[in-house]
Amino acid sequence: MAGRKSERWATRMGVMLAVAGSAIGLGAFLRFPTQAAQHGGGAFLIPYFVALLLLGLPLMWMEWALGRMGGVWGHHTLPGIFDAVTRARWGKYLGVLGLFIPFIIVVYYLYVESWTLGYAFLAATGEFANQNTATVNGLHTQYLGVRDGSALSWSLAGVIFLLLTLAINFWVICRGAAAGIEKFSRIAMPLLFLLAIILMVRVLTLPRAVATPFEGLDFLWTPDISALTNPTVWLAAVGQVFFTLSIGLGAIITYASYLRKDDDVALSGLTSASLNTMAGVIMGATIAIPAAVVFFGAAATMRYAEGGSFSLGFFALPLVFNEMASGALVGALWFLLLFFAGLTASVSLLRPILAFFQDELGWTRGKAASVLGALVAAYLVPLVLLTGKGVLDDMDFWAVQIFLPVGALIEIIIFAWLLGMKHGWEAITAGARLRVPVVVKYVLQYVAPLLLLALLGSWLFVPDDPKTGALSAAAKMMMLDGVAEANKPYLIFCRVLMGVTLLALLLLLRRAWRRKLDQPAMAPHIAAAEAAVDAPGHIMEEITPALFDAGRPDRA
Ligand code: PFF
């Protein structure tokens, strides 16, 4: 499976595994616990489940449907699909988010993924046996090479494992993933789940240190109703749901675009979403949070979580393995499996960009992978060096809490309003092996876009304290309120870099469409498809024959 039009998934199981592999990763096991701890533990779960039901699941179905429809048109990435649906010059430019967001996320995701590989090594060499609550923090900063008094952070081990991670990722996507990694994840995934259950049992039977495991569970499962009025908690929950399900940025869309027209999307979407939720809420949360509370106490757990979007597991788990028989072995296996979970996710982030290079720019897979690899490596240099300055968390904040909800909102508007929910619903239910409740139709058309708009609006614009008219939480974060003065220039540098990247991608889109128009061989096909599309009701069924042959008409 890769970015070629003729390719299709060999088995239904293959695409299911790929999507589940994309979803289940560091988001469930590392990011979820940190987010939950940061946003008040139990307070986080209510918005999380609301977001899952009203946004996550419906959007998952929508992306499967949109992807499959795009594939029928011969497009595997958002710019092409949006161009086809909107039939307007600007359509493809909105699709830029389907390249930009995966790129930003994959850069920092790969770095965190490489930590899991590094930690597997540390565990295996018995490093965890020497750790206690006072030293694990140091272990992590040492691994990252963060030093007081030095502006730049890096360590030899960190760089080696990062290069290894990069090499493995690009090896996987160059070989074409269908054969290798998805087959492998048939073993790795169940093994990860099994190990997670073992760890859950161990954590829940830990002896009291600062607190008992049940105080840890209490911390997670006692809902704080007052948090429901805080837009920050809501947007964090929405972002986490999108991140963990891999939606809002076109990764699922690319995978689904290799389905056949009548393949099921309903059951597949539900299965991958449920598996992932189980991984995050039951396993991810029950392991890292109670463990952290046991060893550090609730207040310190929150403080540690503040220190990094993915950090809690790296602090708490070495201590758990320390308390286990054969801790070195179990610890190594755990982090190695986590690495594979991360690998199937990062590969899915690279895939849309690769498919875009191949399909819309006409590059060979080798060229596409080399250019992408070089770009990712180049962006990783400042990311690694400035990790100690909070650059990774800042990128994660922008990508997950701002870009993902915006991306999702644009997708919904295009799907439910421009394409129209009548056709959208047909697209979701065609070939379905599950009855999708009709209410989802209305949720997608009205509830989800309004909810997203309201959340983004209140978070961005509603003052923190209406009496004083203080800035909204988002505005404060954007203006680097509360960030140490010394770190600000580095964060601003990275934000500018993100802006430049977005601009460069927009220019690339323009070039891609110009190039296609310049190809005289395409002209008759374009005219034929254009005519078909202009016929009343431009939807899949009517235009499929023409588009199958010609691809959707392309404009500059
Ligand atoms: N869902 C992955 C995780 O939770 O680790 C991360 C991710 C993968 C996000 C692919 C987005 C994506 F397109």
Coordinates of C-alpha atoms and ligand atoms in Angstrom, one line a residue:
M1 CA 0.0 0.0 0.0
A2 CA 1.5 3.3 -1.0
G3 CA 0.6 6.4 -2.9
R4 CA -0.2 4.8 -6.2
K5 CA -3.6 5.0 -7.7
S6 CA -3.9 1.4 -8.7
E7 CA -3.0 0.1 -5.2
R8 CA -5.7 -1.3 -3.0
W9 CA -5.7 -2.9 0.4
A10 CA -5.2 -6.7 0.1
T11 CA -7.5 -7.5 3.0
R12 CA -10.0 -5.7 5.1
M13 CA -8.0 -6.7 8.1
G14 CA -5.0 -4.9 6.6
V15 CA -6.6 -1.5 6.5
M16 CA -8.2 -2.0 10.0
L17 CA -4.8 -2.8 11.4
A18 CA -3.2 0.1 9.7
V19 CA -5.8 2.5 11.1
A20 CA -5.7 1.0 14.5
G21 CA -1.9 1.2 14.3
S22 CA -2.1 4.8 13.4
A23 CA -4.4 5.5 16.3
I24 CA -2.9 3.5 19.1
G25 CA 0.4 4.9 20.0
L26 CA 2.1 7.4 22.2
G27 CA -1.1 9.4 22.4
A28 CA -2.9 6.8 24.4
F29 CA -0.1 5.6 26.6
L30 CA 2.0 8.8 27.1
R31 CA 0.0 11.8 26.1
F32 CA -3.4 10.9 27.6
P33 CA -2.1 10.4 31.2
T34 CA -0.1 13.6 31.0
Q35 CA -3.1 15.6 29.7
A36 CA -5.5 14.1 32.2
A37 CA -3.1 14.9 35.1
Q38 CA -2.6 18.4 33.8
H39 CA -6.2 19.1 33.5
G40 CA -7.3 18.1 36.9
G41 CA -7.6 14.3 36.6
G42 CA -11.2 13.4 36.9
A43 CA -12.2 16.8 35.5
F44 CA -10.7 15.7 32.2
L45 CA -12.8 12.6 31.6
I46 CA -16.2 14.2 31.2
P47 CA -15.2 16.5 28.3
Y48 CA -13.1 13.7 27.0
F49 CA -16.0 11.3 26.6
V50 CA -18.3 14.1 25.4
A51 CA -15.7 15.0 22.7
L52 CA -15.3 11.3 21.9
L53 CA -19.0 10.8 21.3
L54 CA -19.9 14.1 19.7
L55 CA -16.8 14.7 17.7
G56 CA -14.3 11.8 17.7
L57 CA -16.5 8.9 16.5
P58 CA -18.6 10.9 14.0
L59 CA -15.5 12.4 12.5
M60 CA -13.8 9.1 12.3
W61 CA -16.7 7.8 10.2
M62 CA -16.6 11.0 8.2
E63 CA -12.9 10.6 7.5
W64 CA -13.2 7.0 6.4
A65 CA -16.0 7.9 4.1
L66 CA -14.3 11.0 2.7
G67 CA -11.1 9.1 2.2
R68 CA -12.8 6.2 0.4
M69 CA -14.6 8.7 -1.8
G70 CA -11.4 10.6 -2.6
G71 CA -9.8 7.3 -3.6
V72 CA -12.5 6.7 -6.1
W73 CA -11.7 10.1 -7.6
G74 CA -8.0 9.2 -7.7
H75 CA -7.0 11.4 -4.8
H76 CA -5.3 10.3 -1.7
T77 CA -4.6 13.5 0.2
L78 CA -6.7 16.4 1.4
P79 CA -5.7 19.0 -1.2
G80 CA -6.9 16.8 -4.1
I81 CA -10.0 15.7 -2.2
F82 CA -11.0 19.2 -1.2
D83 CA -10.4 20.4 -4.7
A84 CA -12.7 17.7 -6.0
V85 CA -15.5 18.4 -3.5
T86 CA -15.4 22.2 -3.6
R87 CA -14.7 22.5 -7.3
A88 CA -13.2 25.8 -6.5
R89 CA -9.7 27.3 -6.9
W90 CA -9.4 27.8 -3.1
G91 CA -10.4 24.2 -2.2
K92 CA -7.0 22.7 -2.5
Y93 CA -5.5 25.5 -0.4
L94 CA -7.7 24.5 2.5
G95 CA -6.3 21.1 2.1
V96 CA -2.9 22.4 3.0
L97 CA -3.7 21.5 6.6
G98 CA -3.6 17.8 5.5
L99 CA 0.1 18.3 4.8
F100 CA 1.1 20.9 7.3
I101 CA -0.4 19.3 10.5
P102 CA 1.0 15.8 9.9
F103 CA 4.4 17.4 9.2
I104 CA 4.5 19.4 12.4
I105 CA 3.3 16.5 14.5
V106 CA 5.5 13.9 12.9
V107 CA 8.6 16.0 13.7
Y108 CA 8.1 16.0 17.4
Y109 CA 6.4 12.7 17.5
L110 CA 9.4 11.0 16.0
Y111 CA 11.6 12.5 18.8
V112 CA 9.3 11.2 21.6
E113 CA 9.1 7.9 19.7
S114 CA 12.9 7.7 19.8
W115 CA 12.8 8.2 23.6
T116 CA 10.8 5.0 24.0
L117 CA 13.5 3.2 22.0
G118 CA 16.2 4.8 24.2
Y119 CA 14.3 3.9 27.4
A120 CA 14.0 0.2 26.2
F121 CA 17.7 0.2 26.0
L122 CA 18.1 1.9 29.4
A123 CA 15.7 -0.6 31.0
A124 CA 17.6 -3.6 29.4
T125 CA 20.9 -2.3 30.7
G126 CA 19.6 -2.2 34.3
E127 CA 19.5 1.6 34.5
F128 CA 16.1 1.6 36.1
A129 CA 17.3 -0.5 39.0
N130 CA 19.3 2.5 40.3
Q131 CA 16.4 4.9 40.2
N132 CA 14.3 6.3 42.9
T133 CA 11.7 9.1 43.2
A134 CA 14.5 11.7 43.6
T135 CA 16.5 10.6 40.5
V136 CA 14.1 9.7 37.7
N137 CA 13.6 13.3 36.9
G138 CA 17.4 13.6 36.4
L139 CA 17.4 10.4 34.3
H140 CA 15.1 12.1 31.8
T141 CA 16.8 15.4 31.7
Q142 CA 20.1 13.6 31.3
Y143 CA 18.7 11.5 28.4
L144 CA 17.5 14.6 26.7
G145 CA 20.8 16.3 27.4
V146 CA 19.2 19.3 29.1
R147 CA 21.8 21.1 31.1
D148 CA 21.5 24.1 33.4
G149 CA 23.3 27.1 32.0
S150 CA 23.6 25.8 28.5
A151 CA 21.2 27.1 25.8
L152 CA 21.3 23.9 23.8
S153 CA 20.2 20.4 24.8
W154 CA 21.4 17.2 23.3
S155 CA 22.9 13.9 24.3
L156 CA 24.8 11.3 22.3
A157 CA 22.3 8.5 23.3
G158 CA 19.4 10.8 22.4
V159 CA 20.8 11.5 19.0
I160 CA 21.7 7.9 18.2
F161 CA 18.2 6.6 19.1
L162 CA 16.7 9.4 17.1
L163 CA 18.7 8.6 14.0
L164 CA 17.8 4.9 14.4
T165 CA 14.1 5.8 14.7
L166 CA 14.3 8.0 11.6
A167 CA 16.0 5.2 9.7
I168 CA 13.5 2.6 10.7
N169 CA 10.5 4.9 9.8
F170 CA 11.9 5.6 6.4
W171 CA 12.8 2.1 5.8
V172 CA 9.2 1.1 6.5
I173 CA 7.6 3.6 4.2
C174 CA 10.1 3.0 1.4
R175 CA 9.5 -0.7 1.4
G176 CA 5.7 -0.1 1.3
A177 CA 4.2 -0.9 4.6
A178 CA 1.5 -3.4 3.8
A179 CA 3.8 -6.4 3.9
G180 CA 6.0 -5.7 6.8
I181 CA 4.8 -3.5 9.6
E182 CA 1.1 -4.2 9.5
K183 CA 1.8 -7.9 9.7
F184 CA 4.1 -7.3 12.5
S185 CA 1.6 -5.2 14.4
R186 CA -0.7 -8.3 14.5
I187 CA 1.8 -9.6 17.0
A188 CA 3.0 -6.4 18.6
M189 CA -0.4 -4.9 19.3
P190 CA -1.9 -7.8 21.3
L191 CA 1.4 -8.2 23.1
L192 CA 1.3 -4.5 24.0
F193 CA -2.2 -4.9 25.4
L194 CA -1.2 -8.0 27.3
L195 CA 1.7 -6.3 28.9
A196 CA -0.4 -3.3 29.7
I197 CA -2.8 -5.5 31.6
I198 CA 0.2 -7.0 33.6
L199 CA 1.4 -3.5 34.3
M200 CA -2.1 -2.4 35.4
V201 CA -2.2 -5.2 37.9
R202 CA 1.2 -4.4 39.2
V203 CA 0.5 -0.7 39.6
L204 CA -2.8 -1.4 41.4
T205 CA -1.0 -3.7 43.9
L206 CA 1.9 -1.3 44.6
P207 CA 2.6 -0.8 48.3
R208 CA 1.9 2.7 49.6
A209 CA 4.7 5.1 49.0
V210 CA 3.5 8.7 49.1
A211 CA 0.0 7.5 48.4
T212 CA -1.8 4.3 47.6
P213 CA -2.8 3.2 44.1
F214 CA -6.4 3.7 45.0
E215 CA -5.8 7.3 45.8
G216 CA -4.3 7.5 42.3
L217 CA -7.5 6.0 40.8
D218 CA -9.5 8.4 42.9
F219 CA -7.5 11.3 41.5
L220 CA -8.4 10.1 38.0
W221 CA -12.0 9.1 38.4
T222 CA -13.4 11.7 40.7
P223 CA -15.1 14.2 38.4
D224 CA -14.9 17.9 39.1
I225 CA -18.1 19.3 37.6
S226 CA -16.8 22.9 37.9
A227 CA -14.1 22.1 35.3
L228 CA -16.9 21.9 32.7
T229 CA -17.0 25.7 32.5
N230 CA -13.3 25.9 31.7
P231 CA -12.7 26.1 27.9
T232 CA -9.1 25.1 28.4
V233 CA -10.1 21.8 29.7
W234 CA -12.5 21.3 26.9
L235 CA -10.1 22.1 24.1
A236 CA -7.4 20.0 25.7
A237 CA -9.9 17.1 25.7
V238 CA -11.0 17.7 22.1
G239 CA -7.4 18.0 21.0
Q240 CA -6.5 14.8 22.8
V241 CA -9.4 12.9 21.2
F242 CA -8.4 14.1 17.7
F243 CA -4.7 13.3 18.4
T244 CA -5.3 9.9 19.8
L245 CA -7.8 8.9 17.0
S246 CA -5.5 10.4 14.4
I247 CA -8.3 12.5 13.0
G248 CA -8.5 16.1 11.8
L249 CA -5.4 16.0 9.6
G250 CA -6.0 13.6 6.8
A251 CA -4.0 10.5 7.9
I252 CA -7.1 8.2 8.1
I253 CA -8.3 9.8 4.9
T254 CA -5.1 8.7 3.1
Y255 CA -5.4 5.1 4.4
A256 CA -9.2 4.9 3.6
S257 CA -8.5 6.2 0.1
Y258 CA -7.1 2.8 -0.8
L259 CA -10.3 1.1 0.0
R260 CA -12.7 -0.1 -2.7
K261 CA -15.9 1.8 -3.3
D262 CA -18.1 -0.7 -1.4
D263 CA -15.7 -1.7 1.4
D264 CA -17.2 -1.1 4.9
V265 CA -16.2 2.0 6.7
A266 CA -18.7 2.0 9.6
L267 CA -17.6 -1.0 11.5
S268 CA -13.9 -0.4 10.8
G269 CA -14.1 3.1 12.1
L270 CA -15.9 2.1 15.2
T271 CA -13.5 -0.8 16.0
S272 CA -10.4 1.3 15.7
A273 CA -11.9 4.1 17.8
S274 CA -13.0 1.7 20.5
L275 CA -9.7 -0.2 20.7
N276 CA -7.9 3.1 21.0
T277 CA -10.1 4.5 23.7
M278 CA -9.7 1.4 25.7
A279 CA -5.9 1.7 25.3
G280 CA -5.9 5.3 26.5
V281 CA -8.6 5.5 29.2
I282 CA -8.3 2.1 30.7
M283 CA -4.6 1.1 30.1
G284 CA -2.8 4.4 29.6
A285 CA -4.5 6.1 32.4
T286 CA -4.5 3.3 34.9
I287 CA -0.9 2.7 34.5
A288 CA 0.9 6.0 34.5
I289 CA -1.3 8.2 36.6
P290 CA -1.9 5.9 39.7
A291 CA 1.8 5.0 39.5
A292 CA 2.8 8.6 39.5
V293 CA 0.5 9.4 42.4
V294 CA 1.8 6.5 44.4
F295 CA 5.4 7.6 44.0
F296 CA 5.1 11.3 43.9
G297 CA 1.7 12.2 45.3
A298 CA -1.1 14.0 43.4
A299 CA 0.3 17.5 43.6
A300 CA 3.7 16.5 42.3
T301 CA 2.1 14.4 39.6
M302 CA 0.4 17.4 38.2
R303 CA 3.7 19.4 38.4
Y304 CA 5.5 16.7 36.5
A305 CA 2.8 16.6 33.9
E306 CA 3.2 20.4 33.5
G307 CA 6.8 19.8 32.6
G308 CA 6.0 18.1 29.2
S309 CA 3.2 16.8 27.1
F310 CA 4.5 13.2 27.0
S311 CA 6.5 13.1 30.2
L312 CA 4.6 11.3 32.9
G313 CA 5.3 7.8 31.7
F314 CA 9.0 8.5 31.5
F315 CA 9.0 9.5 35.2
A316 CA 6.7 7.0 36.7
L317 CA 7.3 3.8 34.8
P318 CA 11.0 3.2 35.6
L319 CA 10.0 3.2 39.3
V320 CA 7.2 0.6 38.6
F321 CA 9.7 -1.7 36.8
N322 CA 12.0 -1.2 39.8
E323 CA 9.3 -2.8 41.9
M324 CA 8.8 -5.8 39.6
A325 CA 10.4 -9.2 39.4
S326 CA 12.5 -9.2 36.1
G327 CA 11.9 -5.5 36.0
A328 CA 14.7 -4.9 33.5
L329 CA 13.2 -7.4 31.0
V330 CA 9.6 -6.3 31.4
G331 CA 10.7 -2.6 31.2
A332 CA 12.7 -3.2 28.1
L333 CA 9.8 -5.1 26.5
W334 CA 7.3 -2.4 27.4
F335 CA 9.2 0.5 26.0
L336 CA 10.0 -1.6 22.9
L337 CA 6.4 -2.4 22.3
L338 CA 5.6 1.3 22.8
F339 CA 8.1 2.1 20.2
F340 CA 6.4 -0.2 17.7
A341 CA 3.0 1.4 18.6
G342 CA 4.6 4.8 17.9
L343 CA 6.1 3.5 14.7
T344 CA 2.8 2.5 13.2
A345 CA 1.5 5.9 14.1
S346 CA 4.4 8.0 12.8
V347 CA 4.4 6.0 9.5
S348 CA 0.7 7.0 9.1
L349 CA 1.7 10.7 9.6
L350 CA 4.4 10.5 6.9
R351 CA 2.1 8.7 4.5
P352 CA -0.1 11.6 3.4
I353 CA 2.8 13.8 2.6
L354 CA 4.5 11.1 0.7
A355 CA 1.3 10.3 -1.2
F356 CA 1.0 14.0 -2.1
F357 CA 4.6 14.2 -3.4
Q358 CA 4.0 11.1 -5.5
D359 CA 0.4 11.7 -6.8
E360 CA 0.3 15.5 -7.1
L361 CA 3.9 16.3 -7.9
G362 CA 4.6 13.1 -9.9
W363 CA 7.7 12.2 -7.9
T364 CA 8.9 8.6 -7.6
R365 CA 8.6 7.0 -4.2
G366 CA 12.4 7.2 -3.7
K367 CA 12.5 10.9 -4.5
A368 CA 9.5 11.6 -2.3
A369 CA 10.9 9.7 0.6
S370 CA 14.3 11.3 0.3
V371 CA 13.0 14.8 0.2
L372 CA 10.6 14.1 3.1
G373 CA 13.4 12.5 5.1
A374 CA 15.7 15.4 4.6
L375 CA 13.0 17.9 5.6
V376 CA 12.1 16.0 8.7
A377 CA 15.7 15.6 9.7
A378 CA 16.3 19.4 9.2
Y379 CA 13.4 20.3 11.4
L380 CA 14.5 17.9 14.1
V381 CA 17.8 19.8 14.6
P382 CA 16.3 22.8 16.2
L383 CA 13.6 20.7 17.9
V384 CA 16.2 18.5 19.6
L385 CA 18.6 21.4 20.5
L386 CA 15.8 23.5 22.0
T387 CA 13.9 20.8 23.8
G388 CA 15.0 22.2 27.1
K389 CA 13.4 25.5 26.1
G390 CA 10.0 24.0 25.8
V391 CA 9.9 24.0 22.0
L392 CA 8.4 20.5 21.8
D393 CA 5.5 21.3 24.0
D394 CA 4.9 24.6 22.2
M395 CA 4.6 22.7 18.9
D396 CA 2.4 20.2 20.4
F397 CA 0.2 22.9 21.8
W398 CA -0.3 24.6 18.4
A399 CA -0.7 21.4 16.5
V400 CA -3.1 19.6 18.8
Q401 CA -5.1 22.4 20.5
I402 CA -5.3 24.8 17.6
F403 CA -4.6 23.3 14.2
L404 CA -6.3 19.9 14.8
P405 CA -9.7 21.5 15.8
V406 CA -9.4 24.0 13.0
G407 CA -8.6 21.2 10.5
A408 CA -11.5 19.1 11.8
L409 CA -13.9 22.1 11.5
I410 CA -12.8 22.7 7.9
E411 CA -13.3 19.0 7.0
I412 CA -16.8 19.0 8.5
I413 CA -17.8 22.1 6.7
I414 CA -16.6 20.7 3.4
F415 CA -18.1 17.3 4.0
A416 CA -21.4 18.1 5.7
W417 CA -22.2 21.4 4.0
L418 CA -20.4 21.7 0.6
L419 CA -20.6 18.1 -0.3
G420 CA -23.9 18.0 1.6
M421 CA -25.0 15.6 4.3
K422 CA -27.3 13.7 1.9
H423 CA -24.4 12.5 -0.1
G424 CA -22.2 12.4 3.0
W425 CA -24.6 10.0 4.7
E426 CA -24.6 7.8 1.6
A427 CA -20.9 7.8 1.7
I428 CA -20.8 6.8 5.3
T429 CA -23.4 4.1 5.0
A430 CA -22.5 2.6 1.7
G431 CA -21.3 -1.0 2.2
A432 CA -21.6 -0.6 6.0
R433 CA -21.5 -3.7 8.1
L434 CA -23.0 -1.8 11.0
R435 CA -26.0 0.4 11.3
V436 CA -24.7 3.8 12.0
P437 CA -27.3 5.6 14.2
V438 CA -29.1 8.3 12.2
V439 CA -28.4 10.8 14.9
V440 CA -24.8 10.8 13.7
K441 CA -26.0 12.6 10.5
Y442 CA -27.3 15.5 12.5
V443 CA -24.4 15.5 14.9
L444 CA -22.1 15.9 11.9
Q445 CA -24.2 18.5 10.2
Y446 CA -25.0 20.7 13.2
V447 CA -23.7 19.6 16.6
A448 CA -20.1 19.0 15.7
P449 CA -19.4 22.2 13.8
L450 CA -21.2 24.3 16.3
L451 CA -19.5 22.7 19.2
L452 CA -16.1 23.2 17.6
L453 CA -16.9 26.8 16.7
A454 CA -18.1 27.5 20.2
L455 CA -15.2 25.9 21.9
L456 CA -12.6 27.5 19.7
G457 CA -14.4 30.8 20.1
S458 CA -14.7 30.7 23.8
W459 CA -11.2 29.5 24.3
L460 CA -9.7 32.1 22.0
F461 CA -11.8 35.1 22.8
V462 CA -13.7 34.8 26.0
P463 CA -11.7 36.6 28.8
D464 CA -10.4 34.5 31.6
D465 CA -12.0 36.7 34.1
P466 CA -15.0 38.5 32.6
K467 CA -14.9 41.1 35.4
T468 CA -11.4 42.3 34.6
G469 CA -11.6 41.4 31.0
A470 CA -8.3 39.6 31.3
L471 CA -7.0 37.8 28.1
S472 CA -8.5 34.4 27.2
A473 CA -6.5 31.4 28.2
A474 CA -5.5 30.8 24.5
A475 CA -4.5 34.3 24.0
K476 CA -2.3 34.1 27.0
M477 CA -0.7 30.9 25.8
M478 CA -0.1 32.4 22.3
M479 CA 1.4 35.5 23.8
L480 CA 3.7 33.2 25.9
D481 CA 2.2 34.4 29.1
G482 CA 3.9 32.6 32.0
V483 CA 6.9 31.4 29.8
A484 CA 10.3 32.2 31.2
E485 CA 11.7 35.3 29.5
A486 CA 14.8 33.5 28.5
N487 CA 12.8 30.8 26.6
K488 CA 10.6 33.2 24.6
P489 CA 13.0 33.9 21.7
Y490 CA 13.3 30.2 21.0
L491 CA 9.6 29.6 21.0
I492 CA 9.1 32.6 18.7
F493 CA 11.7 31.2 16.4
C494 CA 9.9 27.9 16.1
R495 CA 6.6 29.6 15.6
V496 CA 8.0 31.6 12.7
L497 CA 9.4 28.4 11.3
M498 CA 6.0 26.9 11.4
G499 CA 4.5 29.9 9.7
V500 CA 7.1 29.8 6.9
T501 CA 6.5 26.1 6.5
L502 CA 2.8 26.7 6.0
L503 CA 3.5 29.4 3.4
A504 CA 6.0 27.1 1.6
L505 CA 3.4 24.3 1.4
L506 CA 0.8 26.7 0.0
L507 CA 3.2 27.7 -2.8
L508 CA 4.0 24.0 -3.4
L509 CA 0.3 23.4 -3.9
R510 CA 0.0 26.1 -6.4
R511 CA 2.9 24.7 -8.3
A512 CA 1.5 21.2 -8.2
W513 CA -1.8 22.3 -9.8
R514 CA 0.0 24.4 -12.4
R515 CA 2.1 21.5 -13.3
K516 CA -0.8 19.3 -13.9
L517 CA -2.5 21.9 -16.1
D518 CA 0.6 22.1 -18.1
Q519 CA 0.4 18.5 -19.1
P520 CA -1.3 18.4 -22.5
A521 CA -2.1 14.7 -22.2
M522 CA -4.4 15.5 -19.3
A523 CA -6.5 18.1 -21.2
P524 CA -9.1 15.9 -22.8
H525 CA -9.6 14.0 -19.5
I526 CA -10.0 17.2 -17.6
A527 CA -12.6 18.5 -20.1
A528 CA -14.5 15.2 -19.9
A529 CA -14.5 15.1 -16.2
E530 CA -15.4 18.8 -16.0
A531 CA -18.5 18.1 -18.1
A532 CA -19.5 15.2 -15.9
V533 CA -19.0 17.2 -12.8
D534 CA -21.1 20.1 -14.1
A535 CA -24.0 17.8 -14.7
P536 CA -26.6 18.2 -11.9
G537 CA -25.7 16.4 -8.7
H538 CA -21.9 16.1 -9.0
I539 CA -21.8 13.2 -6.6
M540 CA -19.7 10.0 -6.7
E541 CA -22.2 7.8 -8.3
E542 CA -22.9 10.0 -11.3
I543 CA -19.4 11.1 -12.0
T544 CA -17.5 8.0 -11.0
P545 CA -17.0 6.6 -14.5
A546 CA -15.5 9.8 -15.9
L547 CA -13.4 10.4 -12.9
F548 CA -12.2 6.9 -12.6
D549 CA -10.6 7.4 -16.0
A550 CA -9.4 10.9 -15.8
G551 CA -9.0 11.8 -12.2
R552 CA -10.9 14.8 -10.9
P553 CA -10.3 18.0 -13.0
D554 CA -7.5 20.1 -11.7
R555 CA -7.3 23.8 -11.8
A556 CA -4.5 26.2 -10.8
Ligands
PFF1 N1 -2.8 8.7 17.2 C1 -1.4 8.7 17.4 C2 -1.2 8.5 18.9 O1 -2.1 8.6 19.6 O2 -0.1 8.2 19.2 C3 -0.7 9.9 17.0 C4 -1.1 10.3 15.6 C5 -0.9 9.5 14.5 C6 -1.8 11.5 15.4 C7 -1.3 9.9 13.3 C8 -2.2 11.9 14.2 C9 -2.0 11.0 13.1 F1 -2.4 11.3 11.9

